[in-house]
Amino acid sequence: MGSEPTPQASGQDPGTSPGGQGRDAGRSDAGRLAGELASIVGPEHVHTDADRRASFEVDWMGRRLGRCLLAVEPASTAEVAAVLATCRSAGVAVVPQGGNTGLVGGGVPRGGEVVLSTRRMSAVGPVDPTAGHVRAGAGATLQSVADAAGEAGFDVPVDLASRGSATIGGMVATDAGGLRVLRHGSMRAHVRGLEAVLADGTVVSRLAGLAKDTAGYHLPSLLCGSEGTLAVVTEVVLSLVPSPTSRVTALVGLPGLEAALSVLAALRHDLDGLESAEVVFADGVELVRSQLGVAGALRGGAACQLLVEATGREAGTDELTARVGDAIGRAAPGAEAAVATDERTRARLWEVRERHPELVARLGQPVKLDVSLPLGRLAEFELRVRTVVAEAAPGAPVVLFGHAGDGGLHVNVAAGPGSGPVEQIAAAVFGLVAELDGSVSAEHGIGVDKVRWLGLTRSPEEIGVMRRIKEALDPDRVLNPGVLLG
């Protein structure tokens, strides 16, 4: 599928496991399997009743429903290893699940698997101020890690709007990007080490947190972005950055995305601490106002709004505010702009951008596609994608927003009823992405929704190597079958 389906049970025939073994035998022995897992994690952490399984069988937005044999919540790496070994022996596939905040179906069961939830593995270790890193369990939320880092004078370099529910393990599994990629890069750049369990229960551990380590293949990088298909991440050593002492947010009204990218290029040159650069467009801003009651910070009339945020280590914000204001004045003379330093006003500037993801669900069946383009082709894509969507689904509202600094745009469309428009929209958008040398996934991952489109982004040779790695680490296809490679 090219995007989220409407709520329904979906996926493979529950009578056939991904490895070719019949699942009926596993299902008939569900009670025995539940008992074995209960002996590992405790009976209160094995959920077999429909009402107790329910929260593990639906995505966070309520649009995707699946069915699992049972859900299990281990509390340690050793318990994860024992759970995986037991499920493999029983011939039952496993879907790892973190905060369940994904948008491409990678963490929702598809037909009788065991859901392995990491949420009990939520410990956050003390920050190492000398090394500038912290150890965290896979089930720790981004917010809990950020809180611990903040108390020690540090900040997590990767930030997401779903910080209160997104988990560290899930962020590694999807190589999460978010709002600070412009300055700090994605999750992969900050994983100093990790511990993970392979499908057969083998534990792979590298937790020393070495900043330099060239002794062979870098397995943490391999697992970043693997979407739970190669191993279950259980603990992570995450590098941190010093907390800024000053932060300034600015919103600039511009005639279009091309102008915004030009201004951004100048700001990158002039502002060492530029951390975020987000874009929204006039039609989306108007919908946020009319549908959500959020008043914009600018008077209006600008086709594109560029939201930037810069940080510094100055004692106050005056110096940074002056530098941001001067840089904007030079890059966009005469443009309407709003600059904020206090939390309340900064939140107001961010609100229009952060409320955009809510819009499409209010207008129709949501199709949420995240793509990335070379920066030199981003403006062309923004202009052309509206046309290709209009041809695929006439009259469907289109809402665009995203990360100007890293070339990522979210293409949100309110489709009509049924799966036809969803498929047509995905085909049109991803076809344009491929034509412009972009990627069909900027940060959401491939999941199950984009499996059929992976070949637009990755060559047959690359996909062949991925399959060989999967076969080597998970020959029985125990982990997350159907995800990423189908």
Coordinates of C-alpha atoms in Angstrom, one line a residue:
M1 CA 0.0 0.0 0.0
G2 CA 1.2 3.5 -0.7
S3 CA -0.3 5.0 2.5
E4 CA -2.4 4.2 5.5
P5 CA -5.5 2.2 4.9
T6 CA -8.8 2.9 6.5
P7 CA -9.3 0.9 9.8
Q8 CA -9.4 -2.8 8.9
A9 CA -7.6 -6.0 9.7
S10 CA -4.9 -6.3 7.1
G11 CA -1.9 -8.3 6.2
Q12 CA -1.0 -11.9 5.6
D13 CA -3.2 -15.0 5.9
P14 CA -2.9 -15.9 9.5
G15 CA -2.6 -19.6 8.5
T16 CA 0.8 -19.1 7.0
S17 CA 3.9 -17.8 8.8
P18 CA 6.5 -15.7 6.9
G19 CA 9.0 -18.6 7.2
G20 CA 6.7 -21.0 5.4
Q21 CA 5.6 -22.9 8.5
G22 CA 1.9 -23.2 9.2
R23 CA 0.6 -20.8 11.8
D24 CA -2.5 -22.9 12.6
A25 CA -0.3 -25.2 14.7
G26 CA 1.1 -22.2 16.5
R27 CA -2.3 -20.8 17.1
S28 CA -3.7 -24.1 18.4
D29 CA -0.8 -24.1 20.9
A30 CA -1.3 -20.5 21.8
G31 CA -2.0 -21.4 25.4
R32 CA 1.2 -23.3 25.7
L33 CA 3.2 -20.5 24.1
A34 CA 1.5 -18.0 26.5
G35 CA 2.5 -20.2 29.4
E36 CA 6.1 -20.4 28.3
L37 CA 6.3 -16.7 27.8
A38 CA 4.6 -16.1 31.2
S39 CA 7.4 -18.1 32.8
I40 CA 9.9 -15.7 31.3
V41 CA 8.2 -12.3 31.9
G42 CA 5.5 -13.0 34.4
P43 CA 1.9 -13.8 33.6
E44 CA 0.7 -10.2 34.2
H45 CA 2.9 -9.2 31.2
V46 CA 1.5 -11.6 28.7
H47 CA -1.8 -10.4 27.1
T48 CA -4.0 -13.0 25.4
D49 CA -7.6 -11.7 26.0
A50 CA -9.0 -9.5 23.2
D51 CA -9.5 -6.5 25.5
R52 CA -6.0 -6.7 26.8
R53 CA -4.5 -7.1 23.3
A54 CA -6.5 -4.3 21.8
S55 CA -4.1 -1.4 22.5
F56 CA -1.3 -3.4 20.8
E57 CA -3.4 -4.1 17.6
V58 CA -4.2 -0.5 16.5
D59 CA -1.9 2.3 15.4
W60 CA -1.8 5.5 17.4
M61 CA -4.1 7.4 15.0
G62 CA -6.7 4.6 15.0
R63 CA -6.5 4.1 11.2
R64 CA -4.8 0.7 11.1
L65 CA -6.2 -2.4 12.8
G66 CA -4.4 -5.8 13.0
R67 CA -4.6 -9.0 15.0
C68 CA -2.0 -10.5 17.2
L69 CA -1.8 -13.9 18.8
L70 CA -0.8 -12.3 22.0
A71 CA 1.3 -9.4 23.3
V72 CA 4.3 -9.7 25.6
E73 CA 6.2 -7.1 27.6
P74 CA 9.7 -8.2 28.6
A75 CA 11.6 -6.0 31.0
S76 CA 15.2 -6.8 30.1
T77 CA 17.5 -7.9 27.3
A78 CA 17.7 -11.4 28.8
E79 CA 13.9 -11.6 28.7
V80 CA 13.8 -10.4 25.1
A81 CA 16.3 -13.0 24.2
A82 CA 14.3 -15.8 25.8
V83 CA 11.0 -14.5 24.3
L84 CA 12.5 -14.5 20.8
A85 CA 14.1 -17.9 21.1
T86 CA 10.8 -19.3 22.3
C87 CA 8.7 -17.7 19.5
R88 CA 11.2 -18.9 16.9
S89 CA 11.0 -22.5 18.3
A90 CA 7.2 -22.2 18.1
G91 CA 7.3 -21.0 14.5
V92 CA 5.5 -17.8 15.4
A93 CA 6.6 -14.4 14.0
V94 CA 7.2 -11.3 16.2
V95 CA 6.3 -7.7 15.6
P96 CA 8.5 -5.4 17.8
Q97 CA 6.6 -2.4 19.0
G98 CA 7.8 0.8 20.8
G99 CA 5.7 3.9 21.2
N100 CA 3.5 2.8 18.3
T101 CA 3.7 6.3 16.8
G102 CA 4.6 5.1 13.3
L103 CA 2.8 6.1 10.1
V104 CA 3.6 3.3 7.7
G105 CA 2.3 0.2 9.5
G106 CA 5.6 -1.2 10.7
G107 CA 4.7 -1.7 14.3
V108 CA 1.1 -3.1 14.0
P109 CA 0.5 -6.8 13.7
R110 CA -0.8 -8.1 10.4
G111 CA -2.1 -11.5 11.0
G112 CA -1.5 -13.6 14.2
E113 CA 2.1 -12.6 15.2
V114 CA 3.3 -12.0 18.8
V115 CA 3.7 -8.3 19.6
L116 CA 6.8 -7.7 21.6
S117 CA 6.4 -4.3 23.4
T118 CA 9.5 -2.6 24.7
R119 CA 7.7 -0.2 27.0
R120 CA 8.8 -1.8 30.2
M121 CA 12.4 -1.3 29.3
S122 CA 12.2 2.4 30.0
A123 CA 15.1 3.1 32.4
V124 CA 17.3 6.1 31.7
G125 CA 20.8 5.9 33.1
P126 CA 22.7 8.8 34.5
V127 CA 24.3 11.2 32.0
D128 CA 28.0 10.8 31.6
P129 CA 29.1 14.4 31.6
T130 CA 32.7 13.6 30.5
A131 CA 31.7 11.6 27.4
G132 CA 28.5 13.6 26.8
H133 CA 26.2 10.6 26.4
V134 CA 23.5 8.7 28.2
R135 CA 22.3 5.0 28.3
A136 CA 18.6 4.5 27.8
G137 CA 16.3 1.5 27.5
A138 CA 14.6 1.0 24.2
G139 CA 11.2 1.8 25.8
A140 CA 12.3 5.1 27.3
T141 CA 10.4 8.0 25.7
L142 CA 12.3 10.8 24.0
Q143 CA 10.8 13.2 26.6
S144 CA 12.1 11.2 29.5
V145 CA 15.6 11.1 28.0
A146 CA 15.5 14.8 27.2
D147 CA 14.4 15.5 30.8
A148 CA 17.3 13.6 32.2
A149 CA 19.7 15.2 29.8
G150 CA 18.4 18.7 30.7
E151 CA 19.0 18.2 34.4
A152 CA 22.7 17.5 33.5
G153 CA 23.0 20.5 31.2
F154 CA 22.6 18.6 28.0
D155 CA 20.1 18.2 25.2
V156 CA 19.0 15.4 22.9
P157 CA 20.1 16.3 19.4
V158 CA 17.1 14.7 17.8
D159 CA 13.6 16.1 18.5
L160 CA 10.1 15.0 17.4
A161 CA 6.7 16.4 17.9
S162 CA 5.7 13.0 19.3
R163 CA 8.5 13.3 22.0
G164 CA 6.1 12.3 24.8
S165 CA 5.3 8.8 23.3
A166 CA 8.1 8.1 20.7
T167 CA 10.6 5.6 22.2
I168 CA 14.4 5.6 21.8
G169 CA 14.3 2.0 20.4
G170 CA 11.7 2.9 17.8
M171 CA 13.7 6.1 16.9
V172 CA 16.8 3.9 16.3
A173 CA 14.8 1.4 14.3
T174 CA 13.4 4.1 12.0
D175 CA 16.5 6.3 12.0
A176 CA 14.2 9.2 13.2
G177 CA 15.0 12.7 11.9
G178 CA 12.6 15.4 13.1
L179 CA 13.1 19.0 13.7
R180 CA 16.9 19.4 14.2
V181 CA 18.4 17.4 11.3
L182 CA 19.6 20.6 9.7
R183 CA 22.1 21.0 12.5
H184 CA 22.5 17.7 14.2
G185 CA 21.6 15.0 11.7
S186 CA 19.3 12.0 12.2
M187 CA 19.3 9.3 14.9
R188 CA 22.1 7.3 13.3
A189 CA 24.6 10.1 13.9
H190 CA 24.1 9.9 17.6
V191 CA 24.0 6.2 18.4
R192 CA 27.3 5.6 20.2
G193 CA 26.4 2.0 20.9
L194 CA 23.6 -0.4 21.5
E195 CA 22.4 -3.7 22.7
A196 CA 20.1 -5.8 20.5
V197 CA 18.7 -9.3 20.3
L198 CA 18.7 -11.3 17.0
A199 CA 15.7 -13.5 16.0
D200 CA 17.3 -16.7 17.5
G201 CA 17.9 -15.0 20.9
T202 CA 21.5 -14.1 20.3
V203 CA 22.5 -10.9 22.2
V204 CA 24.7 -8.4 20.4
S205 CA 26.1 -5.9 22.8
R206 CA 28.3 -2.8 22.3
L207 CA 27.6 -0.3 25.1
A208 CA 31.0 1.2 25.9
G209 CA 30.0 4.4 24.1
L210 CA 33.3 4.8 22.3
A211 CA 33.5 7.9 20.1
K212 CA 36.1 6.2 17.9
D213 CA 35.9 2.5 17.0
T214 CA 36.9 1.1 13.6
A215 CA 37.2 -2.5 14.6
G216 CA 35.1 -4.1 11.9
Y217 CA 31.5 -3.6 10.7
H218 CA 29.6 -0.9 12.7
L219 CA 26.5 -3.0 13.7
P220 CA 24.7 -0.1 15.4
S221 CA 24.6 1.7 12.0
L222 CA 23.2 -1.4 10.3
L223 CA 20.4 -1.7 12.8
C224 CA 19.5 2.1 12.5
G225 CA 16.7 2.2 10.0
S226 CA 16.2 -1.5 9.8
E227 CA 12.6 -1.2 11.2
G228 CA 12.8 -4.2 13.5
T229 CA 13.5 -6.6 10.7
L230 CA 17.0 -7.6 11.8
A231 CA 17.0 -7.4 15.6
V232 CA 15.1 -6.0 18.6
V233 CA 17.0 -3.0 20.1
T234 CA 16.9 -3.2 23.9
E235 CA 19.3 -0.5 25.0
V236 CA 21.1 2.5 23.4
V237 CA 24.0 4.7 24.2
L238 CA 23.0 8.1 22.8
S239 CA 25.3 11.1 22.4
L240 CA 24.1 14.4 23.7
V241 CA 24.8 18.1 22.9
P242 CA 25.3 20.9 25.5
S243 CA 22.0 22.7 26.3
P244 CA 21.8 26.1 24.7
T245 CA 21.5 29.1 27.0
S246 CA 19.8 31.2 24.4
R247 CA 17.2 30.4 21.7
V248 CA 15.5 32.6 19.1
T249 CA 12.7 31.7 16.8
A250 CA 11.8 33.7 13.7
L251 CA 9.0 33.5 11.1
V252 CA 9.5 35.1 7.7
G253 CA 6.8 35.6 5.0
L254 CA 8.1 35.0 1.5
P255 CA 6.7 34.7 -2.1
G256 CA 7.5 31.0 -2.5
L257 CA 9.6 28.0 -1.6
E258 CA 12.4 29.0 -4.0
A259 CA 12.7 32.3 -2.2
A260 CA 12.6 30.6 1.2
L261 CA 15.5 28.2 0.2
S262 CA 17.5 31.2 -1.0
V263 CA 17.0 33.0 2.4
L264 CA 17.8 29.8 4.2
A265 CA 21.1 29.4 2.3
A266 CA 22.1 32.9 3.5
L267 CA 21.0 32.2 7.1
R268 CA 23.1 29.0 7.1
H269 CA 26.1 31.0 6.2
D270 CA 25.5 33.8 8.7
L271 CA 24.2 31.8 11.8
D272 CA 26.4 29.1 13.3
G273 CA 23.6 28.0 15.6
L274 CA 20.9 27.6 13.1
E275 CA 19.0 24.5 14.3
S276 CA 15.7 24.3 12.5
A277 CA 14.2 25.5 9.2
E278 CA 10.6 24.6 8.6
V279 CA 8.2 25.7 5.8
V280 CA 4.4 26.0 5.5
F281 CA 2.3 27.4 2.7
A282 CA -0.6 29.8 2.5
D283 CA -3.3 27.2 1.9
G284 CA -2.2 25.2 4.9
V285 CA -1.9 28.2 7.1
E286 CA -5.5 29.2 6.2
L287 CA -6.7 25.7 7.0
V288 CA -5.0 25.8 10.4
R289 CA -6.8 29.1 11.0
S290 CA -10.2 28.0 9.8
Q291 CA -10.2 24.4 10.9
L292 CA -8.2 24.5 14.2
G293 CA -8.7 28.1 15.2
V294 CA -5.0 28.9 15.3
A295 CA -4.2 32.6 14.6
G296 CA -1.1 33.1 12.5
A297 CA 1.7 35.3 13.6
L298 CA 2.0 37.2 10.3
R299 CA -0.6 39.4 8.8
G300 CA -0.9 37.1 5.7
G301 CA -0.4 37.3 2.0
A302 CA 2.8 35.4 1.9
A303 CA 2.7 32.3 -0.3
C304 CA 5.3 30.6 1.9
Q305 CA 6.4 31.0 5.5
L306 CA 9.9 30.0 6.7
L307 CA 10.2 29.2 10.4
V308 CA 13.8 29.2 11.7
E309 CA 15.3 28.6 15.1
A310 CA 18.8 29.4 16.2
T311 CA 20.5 28.6 19.5
G312 CA 23.6 30.0 21.2
R313 CA 25.7 29.9 24.4
E314 CA 25.3 33.5 25.3
A315 CA 24.1 34.5 28.8
G316 CA 21.1 36.2 27.3
T317 CA 19.2 36.4 24.1
D318 CA 20.0 40.0 23.1
E319 CA 23.1 39.2 21.1
L320 CA 21.5 36.2 19.3
T321 CA 18.3 38.1 18.6
A322 CA 20.4 40.9 17.0
R323 CA 22.3 38.4 14.9
V324 CA 19.1 36.6 13.7
G325 CA 17.4 39.9 12.9
D326 CA 20.4 41.2 11.0
A327 CA 20.7 38.0 9.0
I328 CA 17.1 38.0 8.1
G329 CA 17.2 41.7 7.1
R330 CA 20.1 41.0 4.8
A331 CA 18.7 37.8 3.3
A332 CA 15.1 39.0 2.9
P333 CA 15.0 42.9 2.9
G334 CA 11.4 44.2 3.3
A335 CA 9.9 40.8 4.1
E336 CA 7.4 40.6 7.0
A337 CA 9.0 38.8 9.9
A338 CA 8.3 38.0 13.5
V339 CA 11.0 37.2 16.0
A340 CA 10.5 35.6 19.4
T341 CA 12.7 34.8 22.4
D342 CA 10.3 34.0 25.3
E343 CA 8.7 30.6 25.5
R344 CA 5.1 31.8 25.1
T345 CA 5.8 33.7 21.9
R346 CA 8.1 31.1 20.5
A347 CA 5.4 28.5 21.0
R348 CA 2.9 30.8 19.1
L349 CA 5.3 30.9 16.1
W350 CA 5.7 27.1 16.2
E351 CA 2.0 26.4 16.6
V352 CA 1.0 26.9 13.0
R353 CA 3.7 24.5 11.8
E354 CA 3.1 21.9 14.6
R355 CA -0.7 21.7 14.1
H356 CA -0.4 21.0 10.3
P357 CA -0.4 17.2 10.8
E358 CA -3.9 17.3 12.3
L359 CA -5.5 19.0 9.3
V360 CA -6.0 16.2 6.7
A361 CA -7.8 13.9 9.2
R362 CA -10.5 16.6 9.5
L363 CA -11.0 16.9 5.8
G364 CA -11.2 13.2 4.6
Q365 CA -9.3 9.9 4.5
P366 CA -5.7 10.9 5.3
V367 CA -2.9 10.0 3.0
K368 CA 0.4 10.9 4.7
L369 CA 3.5 10.6 2.5
D370 CA 6.9 11.9 3.6
V371 CA 9.5 12.3 0.9
S372 CA 12.8 13.9 0.5
L373 CA 14.3 15.7 -2.5
P374 CA 17.7 17.2 -3.4
L375 CA 17.5 20.8 -2.2
G376 CA 18.0 22.1 -5.7
R377 CA 14.8 20.3 -6.9
L378 CA 12.6 20.9 -3.8
A379 CA 10.9 24.0 -5.1
E380 CA 10.1 22.3 -8.4
F381 CA 8.6 19.3 -6.6
E382 CA 6.4 21.6 -4.4
L383 CA 5.0 23.3 -7.5
R384 CA 4.5 20.1 -9.5
V385 CA 3.2 17.8 -6.8
R386 CA -0.1 19.8 -6.5
T387 CA -0.7 19.2 -10.1
V388 CA -0.1 15.4 -10.0
V389 CA -2.3 15.0 -7.0
A390 CA -5.1 17.0 -8.7
E391 CA -4.9 14.6 -11.7
A392 CA -4.9 11.5 -9.5
A393 CA -7.7 12.7 -7.1
P394 CA -9.5 15.7 -8.4
G395 CA -10.7 18.0 -5.7
A396 CA -8.7 16.3 -2.9
P397 CA -7.2 18.9 -0.5
V398 CA -3.4 18.9 -0.4
V399 CA -1.5 20.1 2.6
L400 CA 2.3 20.5 2.3
F401 CA 4.8 21.3 5.1
G402 CA 8.2 20.1 6.1
H403 CA 11.9 20.6 6.7
A404 CA 13.4 23.0 4.3
G405 CA 16.9 22.5 5.6
D406 CA 17.1 18.8 4.8
G407 CA 14.9 18.6 1.8
G408 CA 12.1 16.7 3.5
L409 CA 8.4 17.5 2.7
H410 CA 5.3 15.9 4.1
V411 CA 2.6 15.5 1.4
N412 CA -0.7 15.2 3.2
V413 CA -3.8 14.6 1.1
A414 CA -7.5 14.2 2.1
A415 CA -8.6 11.4 -0.3
G416 CA -12.1 10.2 -1.1
P417 CA -13.6 7.0 0.2
G418 CA -12.0 3.6 -0.7
S419 CA -8.5 2.5 -1.5
G420 CA -8.5 3.6 -5.2
P421 CA -7.6 7.3 -4.6
V422 CA -5.0 6.3 -2.0
E423 CA -3.2 4.1 -4.5
Q424 CA -3.5 6.7 -7.3
I425 CA -2.2 9.5 -5.1
A426 CA 0.8 7.4 -3.9
A427 CA 1.7 6.3 -7.4
A428 CA 1.6 9.9 -8.7
V429 CA 3.6 11.4 -5.8
F430 CA 6.2 8.7 -5.7
G431 CA 6.6 8.7 -9.4
L432 CA 7.4 12.4 -9.3
V433 CA 9.8 11.9 -6.4
A434 CA 11.7 9.2 -8.5
E435 CA 11.8 11.5 -11.5
L436 CA 13.4 14.2 -9.4
D437 CA 16.0 11.8 -7.8
G438 CA 14.4 11.9 -4.4
S439 CA 13.4 9.3 -1.8
V440 CA 10.0 7.8 -1.1
S441 CA 10.8 7.9 2.7
A442 CA 12.4 10.8 4.4
E443 CA 11.8 9.7 8.0
H444 CA 8.7 7.6 8.4
G445 CA 10.4 4.5 7.0
I446 CA 9.1 1.9 4.5
G447 CA 6.9 -0.2 6.9
V448 CA 4.4 -2.2 4.9
D449 CA 2.8 0.8 3.1
K450 CA 5.8 1.6 0.9
V451 CA 7.2 -1.9 0.2
R452 CA 6.0 -1.8 -3.4
W453 CA 7.6 1.6 -3.9
L454 CA 11.1 0.8 -2.5
G455 CA 12.4 0.1 -6.0
L456 CA 11.9 3.7 -6.9
T457 CA 14.4 4.8 -4.3
R458 CA 16.8 1.8 -4.1
S459 CA 18.4 -0.1 -7.0
P460 CA 17.8 -3.9 -7.5
E461 CA 21.4 -4.4 -6.4
E462 CA 20.9 -2.5 -3.1
I463 CA 17.6 -4.4 -2.4
G464 CA 19.4 -7.6 -3.2
V465 CA 22.1 -6.8 -0.5
M466 CA 19.4 -6.0 2.0
R467 CA 17.7 -9.3 1.4
R468 CA 21.0 -11.2 1.8
I469 CA 21.5 -9.4 5.2
K470 CA 18.0 -10.3 6.3
E471 CA 18.5 -13.9 5.3
A472 CA 21.8 -14.1 7.2
L473 CA 20.4 -12.6 10.4
D474 CA 16.8 -13.9 10.3
P475 CA 16.6 -16.9 7.9
D476 CA 13.2 -18.0 9.4
R477 CA 11.7 -14.5 8.9
V478 CA 10.7 -14.3 12.5
L479 CA 11.1 -10.5 12.9
N480 CA 8.6 -8.1 11.5
P481 CA 7.6 -10.1 8.4
G482 CA 6.2 -8.0 5.5
V483 CA 8.0 -4.9 6.7
L484 CA 10.6 -3.1 4.5
L485 CA 11.3 -6.0 2.1
G486 CA 7.9 -7.5 1.9

